[in-house]
Amino acid sequence: MSKSRARLLGPLVLLTGLLTATGVPPASAADLPDSLWFDGTTATTLTVRDGRFVDGLGREVVLRGYNVSGETKLEENDGLPFASVADAKKSATALRALGGGNSVRFLLSWAHAEPVRGQVDTTYLAAVTEQIRAFLDAGIRVYPDFHQDLFSRYLFNKGSWYTGDGAPKWVVEAGDYPQESCGICLFWGQNITQNEAVKRASHDFWHNVGGIQDAFLTTAQRTMAYLAQNLDAQEFAGVAGFDPYNEPHAGSYDSGQTSRAWEKDILWPFYQKFRARMDAAGWKDKPAFVEPNLFWNANLDFQKQEGGLLDAGTLGPRYVFNTHFYDQKAISGIFMWGKAGDGQYSGDFGTVRDRASAASTAAIISEFGHPLAGSVSDKAPTVLKAMYQALDSRVPGASWWSKPTQGGPVLSGSQWQWDIYNGRHHELMNDNPDKVLTEGDAWNDEDLSAVELNDSGTAVLRQDARLLDRLYPSATAGRTVAFTYEDRSRDGSTTLTWNPVPSSLPNVAQLVGSGQYGLLMWRSNGSQAPTELHLPASFPTASTTVVSDLGTTAGLPAYSRGTTPVAVAAEPGGTGSRRLLLTAADSGTLHYALVTNGATNPSASLLAAAKSELSAWAASRG
């Protein structure tokens, strides 16, 4: 679709989102043209309603994707995720086609946005906008993040073991901070609580010493205003919101102050100020993706601190509960000797669901991952599978078929990270020409990127495609009741099957066989728009089987509105990725759909028998 046509459609898209958000029934979408959801390019504005992300057609949306990218922490590309727009486009296409993502957390640098106090670098913002546009053009939603780790790289000396990113040089120079030192620190994150320079600088930011927090808020507002003014209406509709501040921590607490009190008295007022800046910049209809104290859900007891924005009250639709999760026990190599198993993170991710529900908003886990190199990298296949499993449902695979509706909402998430330059960097650590980093992520010995470029310059996955390119309900026309996906990903030569079809459903088990499968149950809301599931590349159109109350098919027909309740269509962006469309125009009805690539030319009798089993099972469980 041409830019001119996109600009014409943009206002209609925004109006559609406004009508839906203000109470017009989703069924009103029936009178809108197919292009609003089927031409593969048009986004609708995302809002929060009833604790879920909702698009302009009244569908419940799940955001899945990656962080783009830790390259922003480095200086080699001047604080940008990519060296060029061409690289951004290559990355976006690969993320969609290989990684199955429909969204990205897009990292920005305060140091490069405001290199001189009070002066926003519009050259940097222009480059950011063009790189963001590459993802929007690929049909990928974006939520920017002003990223920081250890406050600023300018706190660290040229000979340091570690480095940081975030605040500009002028902030550090004004602070007169002590010589940085972490002492005996085995992991870079220990600097947060052990490095006096990092602690003091963070404390000063939260207390607005020298007006540095005000300066950050002004730069953030100007950045958001620039994006709103330089993306057309259609593109801006694809921007999901903004993450104000990565992994906030007090640095040091005031006398007698607890972590919970710090969140209440310091962090939450900051988010309210940021929210006001969003409104002033033209982002009034987009939520702020706010993070609690980064240690609130740590899975090591000595790290855990009370928090989770417990005293912020009802966050509501203008905020999203946004947190990170890394298995520090597994990363330590000390507190978890074995590998992750079925249901490993059900409790941890269940806590995120519960916290968001109590705050009356949607949740997203905007960072999760595990090292792909080093002494604990052997745990990555199981740790990542368990994390994706917990995003899909809070019920372990062993008990999912007996209590599927206890799974809670399907969680949105962004894996750390998607860096096409992995292993090919040329970063002068802390500007030291004698410390040129090329390996891994080129930042504090990390190596977590799911992607890299091969010798021919083609993007390739560094992890099992069966793990990353997943079936998931990207847009549900109604309310998700239950979802599971058995990816059959590998740990070495071992196939990991944590959710086998039970023997009580023998025909379903025969149909699935040793293949991958997903099962969605949802209750319709009368929308004329279809429910959409991302189809991984491992689900070829001709050999994907769907068994649903809406219809049963071995091989997917192309979508034709009003005639194909079960069909396939291209996903937005022209990347070659596909989506399964399930159309149910009724309201309040419980529907189900099993999607599998396990069977080759299944017989009509097997399909009928499997449908009979699933119908009875859904009726008894829904």
Coordinates of C-alpha atoms in Angstrom, one line a residue:
M1 CA 0.0 0.0 0.0
S2 CA 1.3 3.4 -0.9
K3 CA 2.2 6.1 1.8
S4 CA -0.6 8.3 0.4
R5 CA -3.2 5.6 0.8
A6 CA -1.9 4.9 4.3
R7 CA -2.3 8.5 5.2
L8 CA -5.9 8.5 4.0
L9 CA -6.7 5.3 5.9
G10 CA -5.0 6.5 9.1
P11 CA -7.8 8.8 10.4
L12 CA -10.4 6.1 9.7
V13 CA -8.3 3.6 11.7
L14 CA -7.9 6.0 14.6
L15 CA -11.7 6.7 14.5
T16 CA -12.4 3.0 14.5
G17 CA -10.2 2.6 17.6
L18 CA -12.0 5.5 19.3
L19 CA -15.5 4.2 18.6
T20 CA -14.6 0.8 19.9
A21 CA -12.9 2.2 23.0
T22 CA -16.0 4.4 23.8
G23 CA -18.5 1.6 23.7
V24 CA -19.7 1.0 20.1
P25 CA -20.1 -2.8 19.8
P26 CA -17.3 -4.6 18.0
A27 CA -19.9 -5.9 15.5
S28 CA -19.9 -2.3 14.0
A29 CA -16.6 -3.3 12.4
A30 CA -18.7 -5.3 9.9
D31 CA -19.3 -2.2 7.8
L32 CA -15.6 -1.4 7.5
P33 CA -13.6 -2.3 4.4
D34 CA -11.5 -5.5 4.3
S35 CA -8.4 -3.4 4.1
L36 CA -8.7 -2.4 7.8
W37 CA -7.6 -5.9 8.8
F38 CA -6.7 -8.0 5.8
D39 CA -4.6 -6.0 3.3
G40 CA -1.5 -6.8 5.4
T41 CA -0.4 -3.2 6.1
T42 CA -3.0 -1.4 8.3
A43 CA -2.7 -1.2 12.0
T44 CA -5.4 -0.1 14.5
T45 CA -4.6 1.8 17.7
L46 CA -4.0 -0.5 20.7
T47 CA -5.7 0.4 24.0
V48 CA -6.2 -1.4 27.3
R49 CA -9.6 -2.6 28.3
D50 CA -10.7 -5.1 31.0
G51 CA -7.2 -6.0 31.8
R52 CA -6.2 -6.9 28.2
F53 CA -4.7 -5.2 25.1
V54 CA -7.5 -4.5 22.6
D55 CA -7.2 -3.4 19.0
G56 CA -9.5 -1.0 17.1
L57 CA -11.7 -3.9 16.1
G58 CA -12.4 -5.0 19.7
R59 CA -10.1 -8.0 19.6
E60 CA -7.9 -9.1 22.5
V61 CA -4.3 -8.7 21.4
V62 CA -1.1 -10.6 22.5
L63 CA 2.2 -8.9 21.8
R64 CA 5.1 -11.2 21.2
G65 CA 8.5 -10.3 20.0
Y66 CA 11.9 -9.1 21.0
N67 CA 14.0 -6.2 22.3
V68 CA 15.6 -4.3 19.4
S69 CA 18.3 -4.1 20.5
G70 CA 21.3 -4.1 22.9
E71 CA 23.2 -2.4 20.1
T72 CA 21.7 0.8 21.4
K73 CA 23.9 0.4 24.5
L74 CA 27.0 0.6 22.4
E75 CA 28.8 3.5 20.8
E76 CA 29.7 1.8 17.5
N77 CA 26.5 2.9 15.8
D78 CA 26.0 6.1 17.8
G79 CA 23.3 4.8 20.2
L80 CA 21.1 3.4 17.4
P81 CA 19.9 -0.2 17.1
F82 CA 21.2 -0.3 13.5
A83 CA 24.0 1.1 11.3
S84 CA 21.5 1.8 8.6
V85 CA 17.8 1.8 7.6
A86 CA 18.6 -1.1 5.3
D87 CA 19.9 -3.2 8.3
A88 CA 16.7 -2.2 10.2
K89 CA 14.6 -3.5 7.4
K90 CA 16.6 -6.7 7.2
S91 CA 16.2 -7.2 10.9
A92 CA 12.5 -6.5 10.9
T93 CA 11.8 -8.9 8.0
A94 CA 13.8 -11.6 9.8
L95 CA 12.1 -11.0 13.1
R96 CA 8.7 -11.4 11.5
A97 CA 9.5 -14.4 9.2
L98 CA 12.0 -16.3 11.4
G99 CA 11.2 -15.2 14.9
G100 CA 7.4 -15.0 14.6
G101 CA 7.3 -11.6 16.3
N102 CA 4.5 -9.0 16.0
S103 CA 6.0 -6.4 18.3
V104 CA 9.3 -5.0 19.5
R105 CA 10.6 -3.0 22.5
F106 CA 12.7 -0.4 20.7
L107 CA 15.6 0.9 22.7
L108 CA 16.5 4.6 22.7
S109 CA 19.5 6.4 24.2
W110 CA 19.1 9.5 26.4
A111 CA 22.8 10.2 26.0
H112 CA 22.4 10.5 22.2
A113 CA 19.0 12.2 22.3
E114 CA 20.4 15.0 24.6
P115 CA 24.2 15.1 24.3
V116 CA 24.2 18.8 25.4
R117 CA 21.9 19.8 28.2
G118 CA 18.7 21.3 26.9
Q119 CA 19.5 20.5 23.3
V120 CA 17.7 17.6 21.6
D121 CA 19.6 16.1 18.7
T122 CA 17.1 16.0 15.9
T123 CA 19.5 14.2 13.7
Y124 CA 19.5 11.3 16.2
L125 CA 15.7 11.4 16.4
A126 CA 15.3 11.4 12.7
A127 CA 17.5 8.3 12.4
V128 CA 15.4 6.7 15.2
T129 CA 12.2 7.5 13.4
E130 CA 13.4 5.9 10.2
Q131 CA 14.5 2.7 11.9
I132 CA 11.2 2.5 13.8
R133 CA 9.4 3.0 10.5
A134 CA 11.2 -0.1 9.1
F135 CA 9.5 -2.2 11.8
L136 CA 6.1 -0.5 11.4
D137 CA 6.3 -1.1 7.6
A138 CA 6.8 -4.8 8.4
G139 CA 3.5 -4.9 10.4
I140 CA 5.3 -5.0 13.7
R141 CA 4.0 -2.9 16.6
V142 CA 6.7 -0.8 18.5
Y143 CA 6.9 0.4 22.0
P144 CA 10.1 2.6 22.6
D145 CA 12.1 2.4 25.7
F146 CA 14.6 5.0 27.1
H147 CA 17.1 2.4 28.2
Q148 CA 19.6 2.5 31.0
D149 CA 21.8 0.0 32.8
L150 CA 24.1 1.1 35.6
F151 CA 22.9 4.6 34.9
S152 CA 25.5 5.7 32.4
R153 CA 28.7 4.5 30.6
Y154 CA 30.3 7.8 31.6
L155 CA 30.5 6.6 35.2
F156 CA 33.1 4.0 34.2
N157 CA 36.8 4.4 33.5
K158 CA 38.6 3.0 30.6
G159 CA 40.1 0.2 32.5
S160 CA 36.9 -0.9 34.2
W161 CA 35.6 -4.5 34.1
Y162 CA 32.1 -3.2 33.4
T163 CA 30.3 -0.4 31.6
G164 CA 26.8 1.2 31.6
D165 CA 24.5 3.1 29.4
G166 CA 21.8 5.7 29.7
A167 CA 22.4 9.2 31.0
P168 CA 24.5 11.7 29.0
K169 CA 28.0 12.7 29.9
W170 CA 26.9 16.2 31.2
V171 CA 24.8 14.5 33.9
V172 CA 27.8 12.5 35.2
E173 CA 30.1 15.5 35.0
A174 CA 27.7 17.6 37.1
G175 CA 27.4 14.9 39.7
D176 CA 31.0 14.7 40.9
Y177 CA 30.7 11.0 41.7
P178 CA 33.4 8.8 43.3
Q179 CA 35.7 6.6 41.3
E180 CA 33.5 3.6 40.3
S181 CA 34.3 0.2 41.8
C182 CA 32.2 -2.9 42.3
G183 CA 34.7 -4.7 44.4
I184 CA 34.6 -8.5 43.8
C185 CA 31.6 -8.7 41.5
L186 CA 31.0 -11.8 39.4
F187 CA 28.0 -10.4 37.5
W188 CA 27.6 -6.9 36.1
G189 CA 24.2 -6.5 37.8
Q190 CA 25.9 -6.4 41.2
N191 CA 27.0 -2.9 40.4
I192 CA 23.4 -1.8 41.0
T193 CA 23.7 -2.4 44.7
Q194 CA 27.6 -2.4 45.3
N195 CA 29.0 0.3 43.1
E196 CA 28.9 3.6 45.0
A197 CA 29.1 5.7 41.8
V198 CA 26.1 3.9 40.3
K199 CA 24.2 4.1 43.6
R200 CA 24.7 7.8 44.1
A201 CA 23.9 8.7 40.5
S202 CA 20.7 6.7 40.6
H203 CA 19.7 8.3 43.9
D204 CA 20.4 11.8 42.4
F205 CA 18.2 11.0 39.4
W206 CA 15.2 10.0 41.5
H207 CA 15.6 13.0 43.7
N208 CA 16.0 15.4 40.8
V209 CA 19.3 16.7 42.0
G210 CA 20.4 19.5 39.7
G211 CA 17.1 19.1 37.8
I212 CA 18.4 16.0 35.9
Q213 CA 15.1 14.2 36.1
D214 CA 13.3 17.3 34.8
A215 CA 15.8 17.3 31.9
F216 CA 15.1 13.7 31.1
L217 CA 11.3 14.2 31.2
T218 CA 11.7 17.2 28.8
T219 CA 13.8 15.2 26.4
A220 CA 11.4 12.3 26.6
Q221 CA 8.5 14.7 25.7
R222 CA 10.4 16.2 22.8
T223 CA 11.2 12.7 21.5
M224 CA 7.6 11.6 21.7
A225 CA 6.4 14.8 20.1
Y226 CA 9.0 14.3 17.3
L227 CA 7.7 10.7 16.6
A228 CA 4.1 11.8 16.7
Q229 CA 4.8 14.6 14.2
N230 CA 7.0 12.6 11.9
L231 CA 5.1 9.3 11.7
D232 CA 2.0 9.5 9.6
A233 CA -1.3 8.6 11.3
Q234 CA -1.2 5.0 10.1
E235 CA 2.3 4.5 11.3
F236 CA 1.6 6.1 14.6
A237 CA -1.3 3.8 15.1
G238 CA 1.3 1.0 15.2
V239 CA 3.1 2.5 18.2
A240 CA 1.8 0.6 21.2
G241 CA 3.0 2.9 24.0
F242 CA 6.2 3.9 25.7
D243 CA 8.4 2.3 28.4
P244 CA 9.5 5.3 30.5
Y245 CA 12.5 3.8 32.3
N246 CA 14.3 0.5 32.2
E247 CA 14.7 -1.5 35.4
P248 CA 14.3 1.3 38.0
H249 CA 16.1 1.0 41.3
A250 CA 16.6 3.6 44.1
G251 CA 20.4 3.2 44.1
S252 CA 20.2 3.7 47.8
Y253 CA 17.2 4.2 50.0
D254 CA 16.7 7.2 52.2
S255 CA 17.0 6.7 55.9
G256 CA 14.2 4.4 57.1
Q257 CA 12.8 4.1 53.6
T258 CA 11.7 0.7 52.4
S259 CA 11.5 -0.5 48.8
R260 CA 7.8 -0.3 48.8
A261 CA 7.8 3.2 50.2
W262 CA 10.3 4.2 47.5
E263 CA 7.9 2.9 44.8
K264 CA 5.0 4.8 46.4
D265 CA 6.8 8.1 47.2
I266 CA 9.4 8.3 44.4
L267 CA 8.8 6.0 41.5
W268 CA 5.0 6.3 41.0
P269 CA 5.1 10.1 41.1
F270 CA 7.8 9.9 38.4
Y271 CA 5.5 7.8 36.2
Q272 CA 2.6 10.2 36.7
K273 CA 4.9 13.0 35.5
F274 CA 5.9 10.9 32.5
R275 CA 2.3 10.2 31.8
A276 CA 1.6 13.9 31.7
R277 CA 4.5 14.4 29.3
M278 CA 3.0 11.7 27.0
D279 CA -0.3 13.5 27.0
A280 CA 1.4 16.8 26.1
A281 CA 3.4 15.1 23.3
G282 CA 0.3 13.8 21.6
W283 CA 0.4 10.3 23.1
K284 CA -2.8 10.6 25.2
D285 CA -4.4 7.5 23.7
K286 CA -1.4 5.3 24.3
P287 CA -0.5 3.6 27.6
A288 CA 2.7 4.0 29.6
F289 CA 4.4 0.6 30.1
V290 CA 5.6 1.2 33.7
E291 CA 8.1 -1.0 35.5
P292 CA 8.2 -1.7 39.2
N293 CA 11.4 -1.9 41.3
L294 CA 13.5 -4.4 39.3
F295 CA 14.0 -6.7 42.3
W296 CA 10.3 -7.0 43.2
N297 CA 10.0 -10.5 41.6
A298 CA 13.6 -11.7 41.8
N299 CA 13.7 -15.5 42.3
L300 CA 16.6 -15.3 44.6
D301 CA 15.4 -14.6 48.1
F302 CA 18.4 -12.4 49.1
Q303 CA 17.6 -10.2 46.0
K304 CA 13.9 -9.9 46.4
Q305 CA 12.5 -6.6 47.6
E306 CA 8.9 -5.7 48.3
G307 CA 7.2 -3.8 45.5
G308 CA 5.2 -4.3 42.3
L309 CA 3.6 -0.9 42.5
L310 CA 1.4 -2.2 45.3
D311 CA 0.5 1.3 46.4
A312 CA -0.3 2.8 43.0
G313 CA -3.9 1.7 43.2
T314 CA -5.8 1.0 40.1
L315 CA -3.5 1.6 37.2
G316 CA -6.3 1.4 34.7
P317 CA -6.1 1.7 30.9
R318 CA -3.5 4.5 30.8
Y319 CA -0.8 2.3 32.2
V320 CA 0.4 -1.2 31.6
F321 CA 2.1 -3.3 34.3
N322 CA 5.5 -4.0 32.8
T323 CA 8.1 -6.2 34.3
H324 CA 11.2 -8.3 33.5
F325 CA 12.0 -11.9 34.5
Y326 CA 15.3 -13.7 34.4
D327 CA 16.0 -16.9 36.3
Q328 CA 18.8 -15.8 38.4
K329 CA 19.1 -19.2 40.0
A330 CA 19.8 -20.7 36.6
I331 CA 22.1 -17.9 35.5
S332 CA 24.1 -18.1 38.7
G333 CA 25.2 -21.7 38.0
I334 CA 25.1 -22.2 41.8
F335 CA 21.5 -22.2 42.9
M336 CA 20.0 -24.4 40.1
W337 CA 22.2 -27.3 39.1
G338 CA 19.8 -29.0 36.7
K339 CA 17.6 -27.8 33.9
A340 CA 14.2 -26.2 33.8
G341 CA 11.1 -28.5 33.6
D342 CA 7.4 -28.4 32.9
G343 CA 5.7 -25.6 34.9
Q344 CA 9.1 -24.2 36.1
Y345 CA 7.8 -20.6 36.0
S346 CA 4.1 -21.0 36.4
G347 CA 4.2 -19.4 39.8
D348 CA 6.5 -16.5 38.8
F349 CA 4.5 -15.6 35.8
G350 CA 1.3 -16.2 37.6
T351 CA 2.3 -13.5 40.1
V352 CA 2.7 -11.1 37.2
R353 CA -0.9 -12.0 36.0
D354 CA -2.2 -11.5 39.5
R355 CA -0.5 -8.2 40.0
A356 CA -1.8 -6.8 36.7
S357 CA -5.3 -8.0 37.5
A358 CA -5.2 -6.4 40.9
A359 CA -4.1 -3.1 39.2
S360 CA -6.9 -3.5 36.6
T361 CA -4.6 -3.4 33.6
A362 CA -2.8 -5.5 31.1
A363 CA 0.6 -7.1 31.7
I364 CA 3.7 -7.5 29.6
I365 CA 7.1 -9.1 30.4
S366 CA 9.2 -6.8 28.4
E367 CA 12.5 -8.7 29.0
F368 CA 13.2 -12.4 29.6
G369 CA 15.9 -14.6 28.3
H370 CA 19.0 -16.7 29.2
P371 CA 22.7 -16.7 28.1
L372 CA 23.5 -18.6 24.9
A373 CA 27.2 -18.9 25.7
G374 CA 29.2 -19.6 28.8
S375 CA 29.0 -22.1 31.6
V376 CA 25.2 -22.0 32.1
S377 CA 24.2 -21.9 28.4
D378 CA 23.3 -25.6 28.4
K379 CA 20.2 -24.6 30.4
A380 CA 18.9 -22.2 27.7
P381 CA 16.7 -24.6 25.7
T382 CA 14.7 -25.7 28.8
V383 CA 14.7 -22.3 30.5
L384 CA 13.4 -20.5 27.4
K385 CA 10.8 -23.2 26.7
A386 CA 9.5 -23.0 30.3
M387 CA 9.3 -19.2 30.0
Y388 CA 7.3 -19.3 26.8
Q389 CA 5.1 -22.0 28.3
A390 CA 4.4 -19.8 31.3
L391 CA 3.6 -16.9 29.0
D392 CA 1.0 -19.1 27.3
S393 CA -0.6 -20.4 30.5
R394 CA -0.1 -20.5 34.2
V395 CA -1.0 -24.2 34.2
P396 CA 1.8 -26.7 33.7
G397 CA 1.5 -29.0 30.8
A398 CA 1.0 -32.1 32.9
S399 CA -2.3 -30.7 34.2
W400 CA -3.3 -28.4 31.4
W401 CA -5.9 -30.7 29.7
S402 CA -7.7 -31.3 33.1
K403 CA -7.9 -27.6 34.1
P404 CA -7.2 -25.4 31.0
T405 CA -9.4 -22.5 32.1
Q406 CA -7.2 -21.8 35.1
G407 CA -4.4 -20.6 32.8
G408 CA -5.3 -17.0 33.0
P409 CA -4.7 -14.5 30.2
V410 CA -2.1 -15.2 27.6
L411 CA 0.8 -12.9 28.5
S412 CA 2.5 -10.5 26.1
G413 CA 6.3 -10.7 26.2
S414 CA 9.5 -9.4 24.5
Q415 CA 12.6 -11.7 24.6
W416 CA 16.0 -10.2 25.2
Q417 CA 17.2 -9.8 22.5
W418 CA 17.3 -9.4 18.7
D419 CA 20.7 -8.2 17.6
I420 CA 21.8 -8.9 14.1
Y421 CA 25.3 -7.8 14.9
N422 CA 25.8 -10.5 17.5
G423 CA 29.4 -11.8 17.3
R424 CA 30.4 -9.1 14.8
H425 CA 30.7 -6.0 16.9
H426 CA 33.5 -3.5 17.0
E427 CA 32.9 -1.7 20.3
L428 CA 35.6 0.2 22.2
M429 CA 34.6 -0.6 25.7
N430 CA 34.4 2.7 27.6
D431 CA 36.2 4.3 24.7
N432 CA 39.3 2.2 25.3
P433 CA 41.1 1.3 22.1
D434 CA 42.8 -1.6 23.9
K435 CA 39.4 -3.1 24.7
V436 CA 37.8 -3.8 21.4
L437 CA 34.8 -6.0 21.9
T438 CA 33.6 -8.2 19.0
E439 CA 32.1 -11.3 20.6
G440 CA 28.6 -11.9 21.8
D441 CA 26.5 -8.8 22.5
A442 CA 29.7 -6.8 23.1
W443 CA 28.3 -5.6 26.4
N444 CA 29.4 -6.8 29.9
D445 CA 30.1 -10.3 28.5
E446 CA 26.5 -10.9 27.6
D447 CA 25.4 -13.2 24.8
L448 CA 21.6 -13.5 24.6
S449 CA 20.7 -12.6 21.0
A450 CA 18.3 -15.0 19.3
V451 CA 19.7 -13.9 15.9
E452 CA 22.9 -13.3 14.0
L453 CA 24.1 -12.7 10.5
N454 CA 25.9 -15.5 8.7
D455 CA 28.9 -15.0 6.5
S456 CA 26.7 -14.1 3.5
G457 CA 24.9 -11.4 5.6
T458 CA 21.7 -13.3 6.0
A459 CA 19.9 -13.3 9.3
V460 CA 19.8 -16.7 10.9
L461 CA 18.5 -18.0 14.3
R462 CA 20.8 -19.0 17.1
Q463 CA 18.1 -20.9 18.9
D464 CA 15.7 -23.7 17.8
A465 CA 13.1 -22.2 15.4
R466 CA 10.5 -24.5 17.0
L467 CA 11.0 -22.6 20.3
L468 CA 11.0 -19.1 18.9
D469 CA 8.6 -19.2 15.9
R470 CA 5.5 -20.1 17.9
L471 CA 1.8 -20.5 17.4
Y472 CA 0.0 -17.9 19.5
P473 CA -3.3 -16.0 19.5
S474 CA -2.2 -12.6 18.2
A475 CA -5.8 -11.2 18.0
T476 CA -8.8 -12.9 19.6
A477 CA -12.3 -11.7 18.6
G478 CA -13.7 -12.1 22.1
R479 CA -12.1 -13.3 25.3
T480 CA -9.5 -16.0 25.5
V481 CA -10.6 -18.8 27.8
A482 CA -7.6 -21.1 27.5
F483 CA -4.5 -21.6 25.3
T484 CA -1.6 -24.0 25.1
Y485 CA 1.2 -24.7 22.6
E486 CA 3.4 -27.7 22.5
D487 CA 6.4 -26.6 20.4
R488 CA 8.4 -29.9 20.6
S489 CA 11.6 -27.8 20.8
R490 CA 14.9 -29.6 21.3
D491 CA 17.4 -29.7 24.1
G492 CA 20.3 -31.1 22.0
S493 CA 19.0 -34.3 20.5
T494 CA 16.1 -34.6 23.1
T495 CA 12.6 -33.5 22.0
L496 CA 11.0 -31.7 24.9
T497 CA 7.3 -32.7 25.1
W498 CA 5.8 -31.3 28.3
N499 CA 2.1 -31.3 27.2
P500 CA 1.2 -34.5 25.5
V501 CA -2.4 -35.1 24.4
P502 CA -3.9 -37.3 27.1
S503 CA -4.9 -40.9 26.4
S504 CA -8.5 -40.0 27.1
L505 CA -8.5 -38.3 23.7
P506 CA -7.1 -41.1 21.5
N507 CA -8.2 -39.7 18.2
V508 CA -6.8 -36.3 19.0
A509 CA -3.6 -37.9 20.1
Q510 CA -3.4 -39.9 16.8
L511 CA -4.0 -36.8 14.8
V512 CA -1.3 -34.8 16.6
G513 CA 1.2 -37.7 16.7
S514 CA 4.7 -36.4 17.2
G515 CA 3.9 -33.1 15.7
Q516 CA 3.5 -29.6 17.1
Y517 CA 0.1 -28.5 18.2
G518 CA -1.8 -25.6 19.8
L519 CA -5.2 -25.3 21.2
L520 CA -7.2 -22.1 21.7
M521 CA -10.6 -21.8 23.5
W522 CA -12.3 -18.4 23.3
R523 CA -15.7 -16.9 23.9
S524 CA -16.9 -14.7 21.0
N525 CA -18.0 -11.1 21.4
G526 CA -19.9 -10.5 18.1
S527 CA -17.0 -9.0 16.2
Q528 CA -17.1 -9.5 12.4
A529 CA -13.3 -9.5 12.5
P530 CA -11.6 -12.9 12.7
T531 CA -9.6 -14.4 15.5
E532 CA -5.9 -14.6 14.3
L533 CA -3.2 -16.9 15.3
H534 CA 0.4 -16.6 14.1
L535 CA 1.3 -19.6 12.0
P536 CA 4.9 -20.6 12.4
A537 CA 6.9 -21.6 9.3
S538 CA 6.8 -25.2 10.6
F539 CA 3.1 -25.2 9.8
P540 CA 3.0 -25.3 6.0
T541 CA -0.4 -24.2 4.5
A542 CA -0.9 -27.4 2.7
S543 CA -0.2 -29.7 5.7
T544 CA -1.7 -27.8 8.6
T545 CA -4.8 -29.4 10.1
V546 CA -7.4 -27.5 12.1
V547 CA -10.2 -29.1 14.1
S548 CA -12.7 -26.6 15.3
D549 CA -16.4 -26.2 16.0
L550 CA -16.1 -23.6 13.2
G551 CA -15.0 -26.2 10.7
T552 CA -12.4 -28.9 10.1
T553 CA -9.8 -28.9 7.4
A554 CA -6.6 -30.7 6.4
G555 CA -4.8 -28.0 4.4
L556 CA -5.8 -24.4 4.8
P557 CA -7.9 -22.5 2.2
A558 CA -7.1 -18.9 1.4
Y559 CA -9.2 -16.4 3.2
S560 CA -12.4 -15.1 1.5
R561 CA -14.5 -12.9 3.7
G562 CA -17.9 -14.5 4.7
T563 CA -17.2 -17.8 3.1
T564 CA -14.2 -19.4 4.9
P565 CA -14.5 -19.6 8.7
V566 CA -11.2 -21.4 8.9
A567 CA -8.5 -20.0 6.5
V568 CA -5.0 -18.7 6.0
A569 CA -3.8 -15.2 5.0
A570 CA -0.6 -13.3 4.9
E571 CA 0.5 -11.4 8.0
P572 CA 1.1 -7.6 7.7
G573 CA 4.3 -6.4 6.2
G574 CA 4.9 -8.6 3.2
T575 CA 7.5 -10.7 5.0
G576 CA 6.0 -14.0 3.9
S577 CA 4.7 -14.9 7.4
R578 CA 1.2 -16.2 7.7
R579 CA -1.8 -16.2 10.1
L580 CA -4.7 -18.5 10.7
L581 CA -8.1 -16.7 10.6
L582 CA -11.0 -18.1 12.5
T583 CA -14.3 -16.3 12.0
A584 CA -17.2 -16.6 14.4
A585 CA -19.7 -13.7 14.1
D586 CA -21.8 -14.8 17.0
S587 CA -21.6 -13.5 20.6
G588 CA -21.1 -15.3 23.9
T589 CA -20.4 -18.7 22.3
L590 CA -17.5 -20.9 23.4
H591 CA -15.3 -21.8 20.5
Y592 CA -12.3 -24.1 20.2
A593 CA -9.6 -24.7 17.6
L594 CA -6.9 -27.3 17.6
V595 CA -4.1 -26.5 15.1
T596 CA -1.4 -29.2 14.3
N597 CA 1.2 -30.2 11.8
G598 CA 1.3 -33.7 13.0
A599 CA -0.8 -35.6 10.5
T600 CA -0.3 -36.1 6.8
N601 CA -3.5 -36.4 4.8
P602 CA -5.7 -37.5 7.8
S603 CA -8.8 -39.4 6.9
A604 CA -12.2 -37.8 7.1
S605 CA -13.2 -40.4 9.8
L606 CA -10.2 -39.5 12.0
L607 CA -11.0 -35.7 11.7
A608 CA -14.6 -36.4 12.6
A609 CA -13.6 -38.5 15.6
A610 CA -11.1 -36.0 16.8
K611 CA -13.8 -33.2 16.5
S612 CA -16.2 -35.3 18.5
E613 CA -13.7 -35.8 21.3
L614 CA -12.7 -32.1 21.4
S615 CA -16.3 -30.9 21.4
A616 CA -17.1 -33.1 24.4
W617 CA -13.9 -32.0 26.1
A618 CA -14.5 -28.3 25.5
A619 CA -18.1 -28.5 26.7
S620 CA -16.9 -30.2 30.0
R621 CA -14.1 -27.8 30.6
G622 CA -15.4 -24.4 29.3

